[in-house]
XYZ file of C-alpha atoms in Angstrom:
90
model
C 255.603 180.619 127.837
C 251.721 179.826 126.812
C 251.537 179.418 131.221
C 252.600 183.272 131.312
C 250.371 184.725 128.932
C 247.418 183.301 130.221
C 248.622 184.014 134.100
C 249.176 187.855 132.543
C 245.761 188.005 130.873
C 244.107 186.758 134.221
C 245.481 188.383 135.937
C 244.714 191.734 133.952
C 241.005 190.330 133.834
C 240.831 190.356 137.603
C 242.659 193.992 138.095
C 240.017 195.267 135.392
C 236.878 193.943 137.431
C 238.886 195.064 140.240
C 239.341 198.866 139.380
C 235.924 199.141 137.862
C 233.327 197.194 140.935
C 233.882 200.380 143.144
C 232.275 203.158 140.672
C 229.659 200.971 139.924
C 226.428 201.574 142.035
C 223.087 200.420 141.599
C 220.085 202.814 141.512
C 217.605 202.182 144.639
C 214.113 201.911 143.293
C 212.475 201.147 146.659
C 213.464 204.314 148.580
C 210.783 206.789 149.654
C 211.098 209.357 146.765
C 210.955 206.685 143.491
C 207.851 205.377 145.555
C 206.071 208.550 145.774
C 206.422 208.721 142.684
C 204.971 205.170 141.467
C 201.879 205.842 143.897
C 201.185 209.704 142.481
C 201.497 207.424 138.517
C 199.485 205.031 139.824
C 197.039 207.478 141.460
C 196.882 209.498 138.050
C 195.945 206.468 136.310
C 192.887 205.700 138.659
C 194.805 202.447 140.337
C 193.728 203.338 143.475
C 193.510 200.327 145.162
C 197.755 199.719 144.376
C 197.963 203.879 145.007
C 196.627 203.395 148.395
C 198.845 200.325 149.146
C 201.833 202.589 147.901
C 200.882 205.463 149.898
C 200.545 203.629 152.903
C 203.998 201.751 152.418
C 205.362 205.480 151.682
C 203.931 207.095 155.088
C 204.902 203.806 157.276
C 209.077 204.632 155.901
C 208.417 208.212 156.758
C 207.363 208.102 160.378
C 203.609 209.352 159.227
C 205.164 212.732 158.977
C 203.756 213.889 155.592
C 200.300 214.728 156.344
C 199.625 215.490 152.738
C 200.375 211.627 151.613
C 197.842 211.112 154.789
C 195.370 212.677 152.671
C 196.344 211.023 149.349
C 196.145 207.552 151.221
C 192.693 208.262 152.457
C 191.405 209.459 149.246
C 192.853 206.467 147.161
C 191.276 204.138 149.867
C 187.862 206.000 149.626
C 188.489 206.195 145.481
C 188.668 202.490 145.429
C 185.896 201.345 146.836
C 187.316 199.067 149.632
C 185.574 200.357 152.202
C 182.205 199.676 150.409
C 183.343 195.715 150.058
C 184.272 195.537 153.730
C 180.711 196.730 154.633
C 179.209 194.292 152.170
C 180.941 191.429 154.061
C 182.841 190.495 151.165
């Protein structure tokens, strides 16, 4: 008898888990438009150095199709400062 109960409640604990795993989805955080995103809030809040990283991890999923992230890369690049440390040598 105490077999059967616990075979009936496991087996209800597996159909539960089984009805409920195919409605759950997780959200994709990495896709092109939550990035975009990130890089415009990290833009706004003068990280340009992690913008322009963003931006150019953004335009290399695209294809290089959006020319106005183009611009938004190259300005975040410029905004930075990198360029000036690669000329310095450093």
């Amino acid at each position: 008898m105490k077999n059967c109960k616990i075979f009936f409640l496991s087996f209800l604990f597996v159909l539960k888990f089984a009805y409920f795993t195919p409605f759950a989805s997780a959200q994709n955080l990495f896709d092109s438009i939550h990035s975009e995103m990130y890089a415009h809030y990290l833009f706004a809040n003068h990280e340009y150095e992690l913008a322009s990283q963003e931006f150019e991890r953004i335009l290399f999923m695209t294809d290089y199709t959006n020319d106005s992230l183009k611009w938004l890369c190259v300005k975040s690049i410029r905004l930075s400062g990198i360029l000036k440390a690669q000329k310095k040598g450093l």
